[in-house]
Short mmCIF file of N, CA, C and O in Angstrom, two decimals:
data_model
loop_
_atom_site.label_atom_id
_atom_site.label_comp_id
_atom_site.label_asym_id
_atom_site.label_seq_id
_atom_site.Cartn_x
_atom_site.Cartn_y
_atom_site.Cartn_z
N MET U 1 -33.20 -23.65 22.78
CA MET U 1 -32.72 -25.02 22.96
C MET U 1 -33.12 -25.83 21.73
O MET U 1 -34.23 -25.74 21.23
N SER U 2 -32.22 -26.67 21.29
CA SER U 2 -32.49 -27.54 20.15
C SER U 2 -33.51 -28.61 20.52
O SER U 2 -33.60 -29.04 21.66
N SER U 3 -34.30 -29.04 19.54
CA SER U 3 -35.30 -30.08 19.80
C SER U 3 -34.72 -31.47 19.58
O SER U 3 -35.44 -32.45 19.65
N LEU U 4 -33.41 -31.56 19.35
CA LEU U 4 -32.75 -32.84 19.17
C LEU U 4 -31.48 -32.87 20.01
O LEU U 4 -30.67 -31.94 19.96
N GLU U 5 -31.34 -33.93 20.76
CA GLU U 5 -30.13 -34.11 21.56
C GLU U 5 -29.78 -35.59 21.54
O GLU U 5 -30.63 -36.44 21.80
N VAL U 6 -28.54 -35.90 21.20
CA VAL U 6 -28.09 -37.29 21.13
C VAL U 6 -26.84 -37.43 21.99
O VAL U 6 -25.90 -36.63 21.87
N LYS U 7 -26.85 -38.43 22.85
CA LYS U 7 -25.67 -38.76 23.64
C LYS U 7 -25.46 -40.25 23.54
O LYS U 7 -26.36 -41.00 23.18
N SER U 8 -24.26 -40.71 23.91
CA SER U 8 -23.92 -42.12 23.78
C SER U 8 -23.33 -42.64 25.09
O SER U 8 -22.57 -41.93 25.77
N PHE U 9 -23.65 -43.90 25.40
CA PHE U 9 -23.00 -44.54 26.53
C PHE U 9 -21.54 -44.87 26.22
O PHE U 9 -20.80 -45.27 27.11
N ASN U 10 -21.12 -44.69 24.96
CA ASN U 10 -19.70 -44.84 24.63
C ASN U 10 -18.87 -43.74 25.31
O ASN U 10 -17.68 -43.93 25.55
N THR U 11 -19.51 -42.60 25.57
CA THR U 11 -18.88 -41.49 26.27
C THR U 11 -19.87 -40.95 27.31
O THR U 11 -20.43 -39.87 27.13
N PRO U 12 -20.09 -41.71 28.39
CA PRO U 12 -21.07 -41.27 29.39
C PRO U 12 -20.63 -39.99 30.09
O PRO U 12 -19.43 -39.68 30.14
N ASP U 13 -21.60 -39.26 30.61
CA ASP U 13 -21.29 -38.06 31.39
C ASP U 13 -20.62 -38.43 32.71
O ASP U 13 -19.83 -37.66 33.25
N GLU U 14 -20.95 -39.61 33.22
CA GLU U 14 -20.41 -40.05 34.50
C GLU U 14 -20.48 -41.57 34.59
O GLU U 14 -21.38 -42.18 34.05
N THR U 15 -19.51 -42.16 35.28
CA THR U 15 -19.53 -43.59 35.57
C THR U 15 -19.39 -43.76 37.07
O THR U 15 -18.52 -43.14 37.69
N ARG U 16 -20.28 -44.58 37.65
CA ARG U 16 -20.25 -44.82 39.09
C ARG U 16 -20.09 -46.32 39.34
O ARG U 16 -20.86 -47.11 38.80
N PRO U 17 -19.13 -46.69 40.17
CA PRO U 17 -19.02 -48.12 40.53
C PRO U 17 -20.18 -48.53 41.41
O PRO U 17 -20.74 -47.71 42.14
N VAL U 18 -20.58 -49.79 41.32
CA VAL U 18 -21.58 -50.36 42.22
C VAL U 18 -20.84 -51.39 43.06
O VAL U 18 -20.84 -52.57 42.75
N ALA U 19 -20.17 -50.87 44.10
CA ALA U 19 -19.30 -51.68 44.95
C ALA U 19 -18.34 -52.45 44.05
O ALA U 19 -17.80 -51.88 43.10
N ASP U 20 -18.14 -53.73 44.30
CA ASP U 20 -17.23 -54.52 43.49
C ASP U 20 -17.97 -55.41 42.51
O ASP U 20 -17.40 -56.35 41.98
N LYS U 21 -19.24 -55.11 42.25
CA LYS U 21 -20.06 -56.01 41.44
C LYS U 21 -20.72 -55.33 40.26
O LYS U 21 -21.77 -55.76 39.80
N GLY U 22 -20.12 -54.26 39.74
CA GLY U 22 -20.71 -53.65 38.56
C GLY U 22 -20.43 -52.17 38.47
O GLY U 22 -19.67 -51.60 39.25
N ALA U 23 -21.07 -51.55 37.48
CA ALA U 23 -20.90 -50.12 37.26
C ALA U 23 -22.15 -49.56 36.61
O ALA U 23 -22.88 -50.27 35.92
N ALA U 24 -22.37 -48.27 36.85
CA ALA U 24 -23.49 -47.56 36.24
C ALA U 24 -22.94 -46.39 35.44
O ALA U 24 -22.13 -45.61 35.95
N GLU U 25 -23.35 -46.29 34.19
CA GLU U 25 -22.97 -45.17 33.33
C GLU U 25 -24.19 -44.27 33.19
O GLU U 25 -25.31 -44.78 33.02
N LEU U 26 -23.99 -42.97 33.27
CA LEU U 26 -25.09 -42.03 33.19
C LEU U 26 -24.88 -41.03 32.07
O LEU U 26 -23.76 -40.55 31.86
N VAL U 27 -25.97 -40.73 31.39
CA VAL U 27 -26.00 -39.59 30.48
C VAL U 27 -27.19 -38.73 30.91
O VAL U 27 -28.22 -39.25 31.32
N THR U 28 -26.99 -37.43 30.85
CA THR U 28 -28.04 -36.50 31.24
C THR U 28 -28.40 -35.65 30.04
O THR U 28 -27.53 -35.05 29.41
N LEU U 29 -29.69 -35.64 29.73
CA LEU U 29 -30.21 -34.86 28.62
C LEU U 29 -30.84 -33.59 29.16
O LEU U 29 -31.13 -33.48 30.35
N ALA U 30 -31.08 -32.62 28.28
CA ALA U 30 -31.67 -31.35 28.69
C ALA U 30 -32.92 -31.59 29.53
O ALA U 30 -33.67 -32.54 29.32
N GLY U 31 -33.12 -30.73 30.50
CA GLY U 31 -34.27 -30.86 31.36
C GLY U 31 -34.03 -31.85 32.49
O GLY U 31 -34.97 -32.33 33.12
N ASP U 32 -32.77 -32.18 32.75
CA ASP U 32 -32.41 -33.11 33.82
C ASP U 32 -33.00 -34.50 33.65
O ASP U 32 -33.40 -35.14 34.62
N HIS U 33 -33.07 -35.00 32.44
CA HIS U 33 -33.50 -36.37 32.17
C HIS U 33 -32.26 -37.26 32.20
O HIS U 33 -31.44 -37.22 31.30
N THR U 34 -32.14 -38.04 33.26
CA THR U 34 -30.99 -38.92 33.41
C THR U 34 -31.34 -40.32 32.94
O THR U 34 -32.38 -40.87 33.30
N VAL U 35 -30.47 -40.88 32.09
CA VAL U 35 -30.62 -42.26 31.64
C VAL U 35 -29.39 -43.00 32.13
O VAL U 35 -28.26 -42.51 32.01
N LEU U 36 -29.63 -44.16 32.72
CA LEU U 36 -28.57 -44.93 33.35
C LEU U 36 -28.48 -46.29 32.68
O LEU U 36 -29.51 -46.91 32.44
N LYS U 37 -27.27 -46.70 32.36
CA LYS U 37 -27.03 -48.06 31.87
C LYS U 37 -26.14 -48.73 32.90
O LYS U 37 -25.07 -48.23 33.23
N ALA U 38 -26.62 -49.84 33.45
CA ALA U 38 -25.87 -50.50 34.52
C ALA U 38 -25.67 -51.96 34.22
O ALA U 38 -26.52 -52.61 33.62
N SER U 39 -24.53 -52.46 34.67
CA SER U 39 -24.22 -53.88 34.60
C SER U 39 -23.97 -54.36 36.02
O SER U 39 -23.12 -53.82 36.72
N PHE U 40 -24.76 -55.35 36.44
CA PHE U 40 -24.65 -55.93 37.77
C PHE U 40 -24.12 -57.34 37.63
O PHE U 40 -24.72 -58.17 36.94
N GLU U 41 -23.00 -57.63 38.27
CA GLU U 41 -22.36 -58.94 38.16
C GLU U 41 -23.11 -60.00 38.98
O GLU U 41 -23.81 -59.66 39.94
N PRO U 42 -22.94 -61.29 38.61
CA PRO U 42 -23.52 -62.35 39.44
C PRO U 42 -23.09 -62.18 40.89
O PRO U 42 -21.94 -61.82 41.18
N GLY U 43 -24.03 -62.38 41.80
CA GLY U 43 -23.76 -62.20 43.22
C GLY U 43 -24.13 -60.82 43.73
O GLY U 43 -24.14 -60.58 44.93
N TRP U 44 -24.43 -59.88 42.80
CA TRP U 44 -24.82 -58.53 43.24
C TRP U 44 -26.17 -58.58 43.94
O TRP U 44 -27.09 -59.25 43.49
N HIS U 45 -26.26 -57.88 45.08
CA HIS U 45 -27.49 -57.79 45.85
C HIS U 45 -27.56 -56.38 46.42
O HIS U 45 -26.62 -55.94 47.09
N TRP U 46 -28.67 -55.67 46.13
CA TRP U 46 -28.79 -54.28 46.58
C TRP U 46 -28.49 -54.17 48.07
O TRP U 46 -27.74 -53.29 48.49
N ALA U 47 -29.10 -55.03 48.88
CA ALA U 47 -28.93 -54.95 50.33
C ALA U 47 -27.47 -55.08 50.75
O ALA U 47 -27.05 -54.48 51.74
N GLU U 48 -26.70 -55.84 50.02
CA GLU U 48 -25.30 -56.06 50.36
C GLU U 48 -24.37 -55.03 49.74
O GLU U 48 -23.39 -54.59 50.36
N HIS U 49 -24.66 -54.59 48.51
CA HIS U 49 -23.71 -53.76 47.77
C HIS U 49 -24.09 -52.29 47.65
O HIS U 49 -23.24 -51.48 47.26
N VAL U 50 -25.32 -51.93 47.94
CA VAL U 50 -25.72 -50.53 47.76
C VAL U 50 -26.31 -49.92 49.04
O VAL U 50 -26.22 -48.72 49.25
N ARG U 51 -26.90 -50.73 49.89
CA ARG U 51 -27.56 -50.20 51.09
C ARG U 51 -26.66 -49.25 51.86
O ARG U 51 -27.07 -48.16 52.26
N SER U 52 -25.40 -49.63 52.08
CA SER U 52 -24.49 -48.77 52.85
C SER U 52 -24.17 -47.47 52.10
O SER U 52 -23.91 -46.45 52.73
N ILE U 53 -24.21 -47.50 50.78
CA ILE U 53 -23.98 -46.30 49.98
C ILE U 53 -25.19 -45.38 50.08
O ILE U 53 -25.09 -44.18 50.29
N ALA U 54 -26.39 -45.97 49.92
CA ALA U 54 -27.63 -45.19 49.92
C ALA U 54 -28.00 -44.70 51.32
O ALA U 54 -28.62 -43.65 51.46
N GLY U 55 -27.67 -45.50 52.34
CA GLY U 55 -28.03 -45.11 53.69
C GLY U 55 -29.51 -45.31 54.00
O GLY U 55 -30.04 -44.68 54.91
N THR U 56 -30.18 -46.18 53.25
CA THR U 56 -31.60 -46.47 53.47
C THR U 56 -31.79 -47.98 53.58
O THR U 56 -30.95 -48.75 53.12
N GLN U 57 -32.90 -48.41 54.16
CA GLN U 57 -33.17 -49.84 54.33
C GLN U 57 -33.49 -50.53 53.01
O GLN U 57 -33.27 -51.72 52.86
N SER U 58 -34.09 -49.81 52.08
CA SER U 58 -34.40 -50.35 50.76
C SER U 58 -34.15 -49.26 49.73
O SER U 58 -33.97 -48.09 50.07
N CYS U 59 -34.14 -49.64 48.46
CA CYS U 59 -33.87 -48.68 47.39
C CYS U 59 -35.02 -47.67 47.32
O CYS U 59 -36.18 -48.05 47.22
N ARG U 60 -34.69 -46.39 47.36
CA ARG U 60 -35.68 -45.32 47.34
C ARG U 60 -35.78 -44.66 45.96
O ARG U 60 -36.46 -43.66 45.81
N SER U 61 -35.13 -45.23 44.98
CA SER U 61 -35.16 -44.68 43.62
C SER U 61 -36.25 -45.37 42.81
O SER U 61 -36.34 -46.60 42.81
N PRO U 62 -37.06 -44.60 42.08
CA PRO U 62 -37.99 -45.23 41.14
C PRO U 62 -37.21 -45.68 39.90
O PRO U 62 -36.16 -45.11 39.59
N HIS U 63 -37.71 -46.69 39.21
CA HIS U 63 -37.05 -47.17 38.01
C HIS U 63 -38.07 -47.42 36.91
O HIS U 63 -39.17 -47.91 37.18
N LEU U 64 -37.70 -47.09 35.70
CA LEU U 64 -38.45 -47.44 34.49
C LEU U 64 -37.39 -48.00 33.57
O LEU U 64 -36.61 -47.27 32.97
N LEU U 65 -37.32 -49.33 33.48
CA LEU U 65 -36.15 -49.91 32.85
C LEU U 65 -36.45 -50.94 31.78
O LEU U 65 -37.54 -51.51 31.73
N PHE U 66 -35.44 -51.15 30.97
CA PHE U 66 -35.42 -52.17 29.92
C PHE U 66 -34.25 -53.09 30.24
O PHE U 66 -33.13 -52.62 30.47
N CYS U 67 -34.50 -54.40 30.28
CA CYS U 67 -33.44 -55.36 30.56
C CYS U 67 -32.82 -55.83 29.25
O CYS U 67 -33.50 -56.38 28.38
N VAL U 68 -31.52 -55.61 29.10
CA VAL U 68 -30.77 -56.01 27.91
C VAL U 68 -30.38 -57.48 28.00
O VAL U 68 -30.54 -58.24 27.04
N SER U 69 -29.88 -57.89 29.18
CA SER U 69 -29.45 -59.28 29.35
C SER U 69 -29.41 -59.62 30.83
O SER U 69 -29.39 -58.75 31.69
N GLY U 70 -29.35 -60.92 31.12
CA GLY U 70 -29.32 -61.38 32.49
C GLY U 70 -30.69 -61.36 33.14
O GLY U 70 -31.69 -61.07 32.49
N ARG U 71 -30.73 -61.66 34.43
CA ARG U 71 -32.00 -61.70 35.18
C ARG U 71 -31.81 -61.03 36.54
O ARG U 71 -30.74 -61.12 37.13
N MET U 72 -32.90 -60.41 37.01
CA MET U 72 -32.89 -59.80 38.33
C MET U 72 -34.21 -60.09 39.03
O MET U 72 -35.27 -60.09 38.40
N HIS U 73 -34.12 -60.38 40.32
CA HIS U 73 -35.30 -60.63 41.15
C HIS U 73 -35.49 -59.42 42.07
O HIS U 73 -34.51 -58.84 42.53
N LEU U 74 -36.76 -59.06 42.31
CA LEU U 74 -37.07 -57.92 43.18
C LEU U 74 -38.03 -58.33 44.27
O LEU U 74 -38.90 -59.18 44.04
N ARG U 75 -37.87 -57.69 45.41
CA ARG U 75 -38.84 -57.83 46.50
C ARG U 75 -39.18 -56.43 46.98
O ARG U 75 -38.30 -55.69 47.43
N MET U 76 -40.46 -56.09 46.87
CA MET U 76 -40.93 -54.79 47.33
C MET U 76 -41.05 -54.80 48.85
O MET U 76 -41.18 -55.86 49.46
N ASP U 77 -41.04 -53.63 49.47
CA ASP U 77 -41.16 -53.54 50.92
C ASP U 77 -42.45 -54.19 51.43
O ASP U 77 -42.49 -54.66 52.57
N ASP U 78 -43.50 -54.23 50.60
CA ASP U 78 -44.76 -54.85 51.03
C ASP U 78 -44.77 -56.36 50.84
O ASP U 78 -45.77 -57.03 51.09
N GLY U 79 -43.63 -56.94 50.38
CA GLY U 79 -43.52 -58.38 50.21
C GLY U 79 -43.78 -58.89 48.81
O GLY U 79 -43.51 -60.05 48.49
N THR U 80 -44.32 -58.05 47.92
CA THR U 80 -44.54 -58.43 46.53
C THR U 80 -43.20 -58.75 45.87
O THR U 80 -42.23 -58.02 46.06
N GLU U 81 -43.15 -59.84 45.09
CA GLU U 81 -41.91 -60.22 44.43
C GLU U 81 -42.14 -60.40 42.93
O GLU U 81 -43.25 -60.70 42.49
N GLY U 82 -41.09 -60.22 42.16
CA GLY U 82 -41.14 -60.43 40.72
C GLY U 82 -39.74 -60.56 40.17
O GLY U 82 -38.75 -60.33 40.87
N GLU U 83 -39.65 -60.91 38.90
CA GLU U 83 -38.37 -61.12 38.25
C GLU U 83 -38.47 -60.63 36.82
O GLU U 83 -39.53 -60.72 36.19
N PHE U 84 -37.39 -60.11 36.29
CA PHE U 84 -37.36 -59.71 34.88
C PHE U 84 -36.08 -60.19 34.23
O PHE U 84 -35.10 -60.51 34.90
N GLY U 85 -36.14 -60.28 32.90
CA GLY U 85 -35.02 -60.75 32.12
C GLY U 85 -34.97 -60.07 30.77
O GLY U 85 -35.65 -59.07 30.54
N PRO U 86 -34.19 -60.61 29.83
CA PRO U 86 -33.97 -59.98 28.52
C PRO U 86 -35.27 -59.60 27.82
O PRO U 86 -36.23 -60.36 27.79
N ASN U 87 -35.28 -58.37 27.32
CA ASN U 87 -36.39 -57.77 26.57
C ASN U 87 -37.60 -57.45 27.42
O ASN U 87 -38.62 -57.03 26.90
N ASP U 88 -37.50 -57.59 28.75
CA ASP U 88 -38.58 -57.17 29.64
C ASP U 88 -38.44 -55.68 29.95
O ASP U 88 -37.33 -55.14 30.01
N VAL U 89 -39.57 -55.04 30.17
CA VAL U 89 -39.64 -53.65 30.60
C VAL U 89 -40.31 -53.66 31.96
O VAL U 89 -41.30 -54.38 32.16
N ALA U 90 -39.79 -52.89 32.91
CA ALA U 90 -40.35 -52.90 34.26
C ALA U 90 -40.46 -51.48 34.81
O ALA U 90 -39.60 -50.64 34.55
N ARG U 91 -41.53 -51.25 35.58
CA ARG U 91 -41.70 -50.02 36.37
C ARG U 91 -41.61 -50.46 37.82
O ARG U 91 -42.36 -51.32 38.26
N ILE U 92 -40.69 -49.87 38.56
CA ILE U 92 -40.45 -50.25 39.94
C ILE U 92 -40.52 -48.99 40.79
O ILE U 92 -39.76 -48.04 40.56
N GLU U 93 -41.41 -48.99 41.76
CA GLU U 93 -41.56 -47.84 42.65
C GLU U 93 -40.52 -47.90 43.76
O GLU U 93 -39.93 -48.95 44.03
N PRO U 94 -40.26 -46.79 44.44
CA PRO U 94 -39.35 -46.79 45.57
C PRO U 94 -39.80 -47.79 46.64
O PRO U 94 -40.99 -48.05 46.80
N GLY U 95 -38.81 -48.34 47.35
CA GLY U 95 -39.09 -49.29 48.42
C GLY U 95 -38.94 -50.72 47.97
O GLY U 95 -39.90 -51.49 47.98
N HIS U 96 -37.72 -51.11 47.58
CA HIS U 96 -37.50 -52.47 47.09
C HIS U 96 -36.05 -52.91 47.31
O HIS U 96 -35.17 -52.09 47.53
N ASP U 97 -35.87 -54.21 47.23
CA ASP U 97 -34.55 -54.84 47.25
C ASP U 97 -34.45 -55.59 45.92
O ASP U 97 -35.47 -55.94 45.32
N ALA U 98 -33.25 -55.85 45.45
CA ALA U 98 -33.07 -56.55 44.18
C ALA U 98 -31.75 -57.30 44.19
O ALA U 98 -30.81 -56.91 44.89
N TRP U 99 -31.71 -58.40 43.40
CA TRP U 99 -30.47 -59.16 43.28
C TRP U 99 -30.42 -59.88 41.94
O TRP U 99 -31.44 -60.20 41.34
N VAL U 100 -29.19 -60.11 41.47
CA VAL U 100 -28.97 -60.81 40.21
C VAL U 100 -29.26 -62.29 40.42
O VAL U 100 -28.87 -62.88 41.42
N VAL U 101 -29.95 -62.88 39.44
CA VAL U 101 -30.28 -64.30 39.45
C VAL U 101 -29.40 -64.99 38.41
O VAL U 101 -29.28 -64.51 37.28
N GLY U 102 -28.77 -66.08 38.77
CA GLY U 102 -27.98 -66.86 37.82
C GLY U 102 -26.53 -66.44 37.76
O GLY U 102 -26.04 -65.67 38.59
N ASP U 103 -25.86 -66.92 36.72
CA ASP U 103 -24.42 -66.73 36.62
C ASP U 103 -24.01 -65.78 35.50
O ASP U 103 -22.86 -65.78 35.06
N LYS U 104 -24.95 -64.96 35.01
CA LYS U 104 -24.65 -63.98 33.97
C LYS U 104 -24.93 -62.58 34.50
O LYS U 104 -25.86 -62.38 35.28
N PRO U 105 -24.14 -61.59 34.06
CA PRO U 105 -24.43 -60.22 34.48
C PRO U 105 -25.81 -59.79 34.01
O PRO U 105 -26.29 -60.23 32.96
N CYS U 106 -26.45 -58.93 34.79
CA CYS U 106 -27.72 -58.33 34.40
C CYS U 106 -27.42 -56.91 33.93
O CYS U 106 -26.86 -56.10 34.69
N VAL U 107 -27.76 -56.62 32.68
CA VAL U 107 -27.53 -55.30 32.10
C VAL U 107 -28.89 -54.66 31.86
O VAL U 107 -29.76 -55.24 31.21
N ILE U 108 -29.06 -53.45 32.42
CA ILE U 108 -30.33 -52.74 32.27
C ILE U 108 -30.08 -51.32 31.78
O ILE U 108 -28.99 -50.76 31.97
N VAL U 109 -31.09 -50.75 31.13
CA VAL U 109 -31.11 -49.33 30.80
C VAL U 109 -32.30 -48.76 31.55
O VAL U 109 -33.42 -49.23 31.39
N ASP U 110 -32.04 -47.77 32.39
CA ASP U 110 -33.05 -47.22 33.30
C ASP U 110 -33.36 -45.78 32.90
O ASP U 110 -32.48 -44.92 32.95
N PHE U 111 -34.60 -45.54 32.52
CA PHE U 111 -35.05 -44.21 32.11
C PHE U 111 -35.69 -43.45 33.26
O PHE U 111 -36.10 -42.30 33.09
N GLY U 112 -35.82 -44.08 34.42
CA GLY U 112 -36.51 -43.43 35.53
C GLY U 112 -35.68 -43.32 36.79
O GLY U 112 -36.19 -42.91 37.83
N ALA U 113 -34.42 -43.69 36.73
CA ALA U 113 -33.60 -43.67 37.95
C ALA U 113 -33.37 -42.25 38.44
O ALA U 113 -33.26 -41.32 37.66
N SER U 114 -33.29 -42.14 39.73
CA SER U 114 -32.93 -40.87 40.34
C SER U 114 -31.51 -40.52 39.90
O SER U 114 -30.65 -41.40 39.85
N PRO U 115 -31.25 -39.25 39.57
CA PRO U 115 -29.88 -38.87 39.19
C PRO U 115 -28.86 -39.16 40.29
O PRO U 115 -27.68 -39.25 40.02
N ALA U 116 -29.31 -39.33 41.53
CA ALA U 116 -28.40 -39.60 42.65
C ALA U 116 -28.09 -41.08 42.81
O ALA U 116 -27.30 -41.45 43.65
N TYR U 117 -28.68 -41.97 42.01
CA TYR U 117 -28.47 -43.41 42.18
C TYR U 117 -27.17 -43.82 41.51
O TYR U 117 -26.92 -43.42 40.39
N PRO U 118 -26.35 -44.67 42.05
CA PRO U 118 -26.28 -45.10 43.43
C PRO U 118 -25.22 -44.29 44.18
O PRO U 118 -24.04 -44.62 44.15
N MET U 119 -25.63 -43.22 44.80
CA MET U 119 -24.73 -42.36 45.56
C MET U 119 -25.24 -42.27 46.98
O MET U 119 -26.42 -42.55 47.25
N PRO U 120 -24.39 -41.87 47.91
CA PRO U 120 -24.85 -41.74 49.29
C PRO U 120 -26.03 -40.79 49.40
O PRO U 120 -26.10 -39.78 48.69
N ALA U 121 -27.00 -41.13 50.27
CA ALA U 121 -28.12 -40.25 50.53
C ALA U 121 -27.59 -38.97 51.13
O ALA U 121 -26.67 -38.98 51.95
N ARG U 122 -28.18 -37.86 50.72
CA ARG U 122 -27.77 -36.57 51.27
C ARG U 122 -28.68 -36.22 52.45
O ARG U 122 -29.89 -36.38 52.34
N PRO U 123 -28.10 -35.69 53.52
CA PRO U 123 -28.97 -35.30 54.64
C PRO U 123 -29.87 -34.15 54.21
O PRO U 123 -29.48 -33.32 53.37
N ALA U 124 -31.07 -34.12 54.77
CA ALA U 124 -32.00 -33.03 54.46
C ALA U 124 -31.42 -31.73 54.94
O ALA U 124 -30.80 -31.64 55.99
N ALA U 125 -31.63 -30.68 54.13
CA ALA U 125 -31.14 -29.36 54.52
C ALA U 125 -31.93 -28.88 55.72
O ALA U 125 -33.14 -29.06 55.80
N SER U 126 -31.24 -28.27 56.67
CA SER U 126 -31.94 -27.78 57.84
C SER U 126 -32.69 -26.51 57.50
O SER U 126 -32.25 -25.71 56.67
N ALA U 127 -33.83 -26.34 58.12
CA ALA U 127 -34.67 -25.17 57.88
C ALA U 127 -33.98 -23.94 58.50
O ALA U 127 -33.42 -24.01 59.59
N ARG U 128 -34.03 -22.86 57.77
CA ARG U 128 -33.42 -21.62 58.27
C ARG U 128 -34.51 -20.59 58.47
O ARG U 128 -35.39 -20.45 57.64
N ALA U 129 -34.40 -19.83 59.55
CA ALA U 129 -35.40 -18.80 59.85
C ALA U 129 -35.12 -17.55 59.08
O ALA U 129 -34.07 -17.24 58.69
#
């Protein structure tokens, strides 16, 4: 395997809509390292636009992200809240809700997103004897 790999969001491996309020572009590098670039439109709210896709009460994906533009507010399942904006870097553990703040899209690059985000949760495989 080569020690150099370059991919571009100009030609993502996959694009996933985020309901009617944005899209996520994914590139996957060797070793299953998924990088996601997403744009969330004003009015986007995880609980409203992704919960039904994920099938969970809160987001179960970890995130390690860089905010390019816009603002997003988060509320963790334990009640902790925070907000990030342009040039901020954030680590977000599973178990949170999030929504766009203001009237500008929030664009993030996520280095820690689950490769399944934002896709329907898969049922656990049944144990076989």
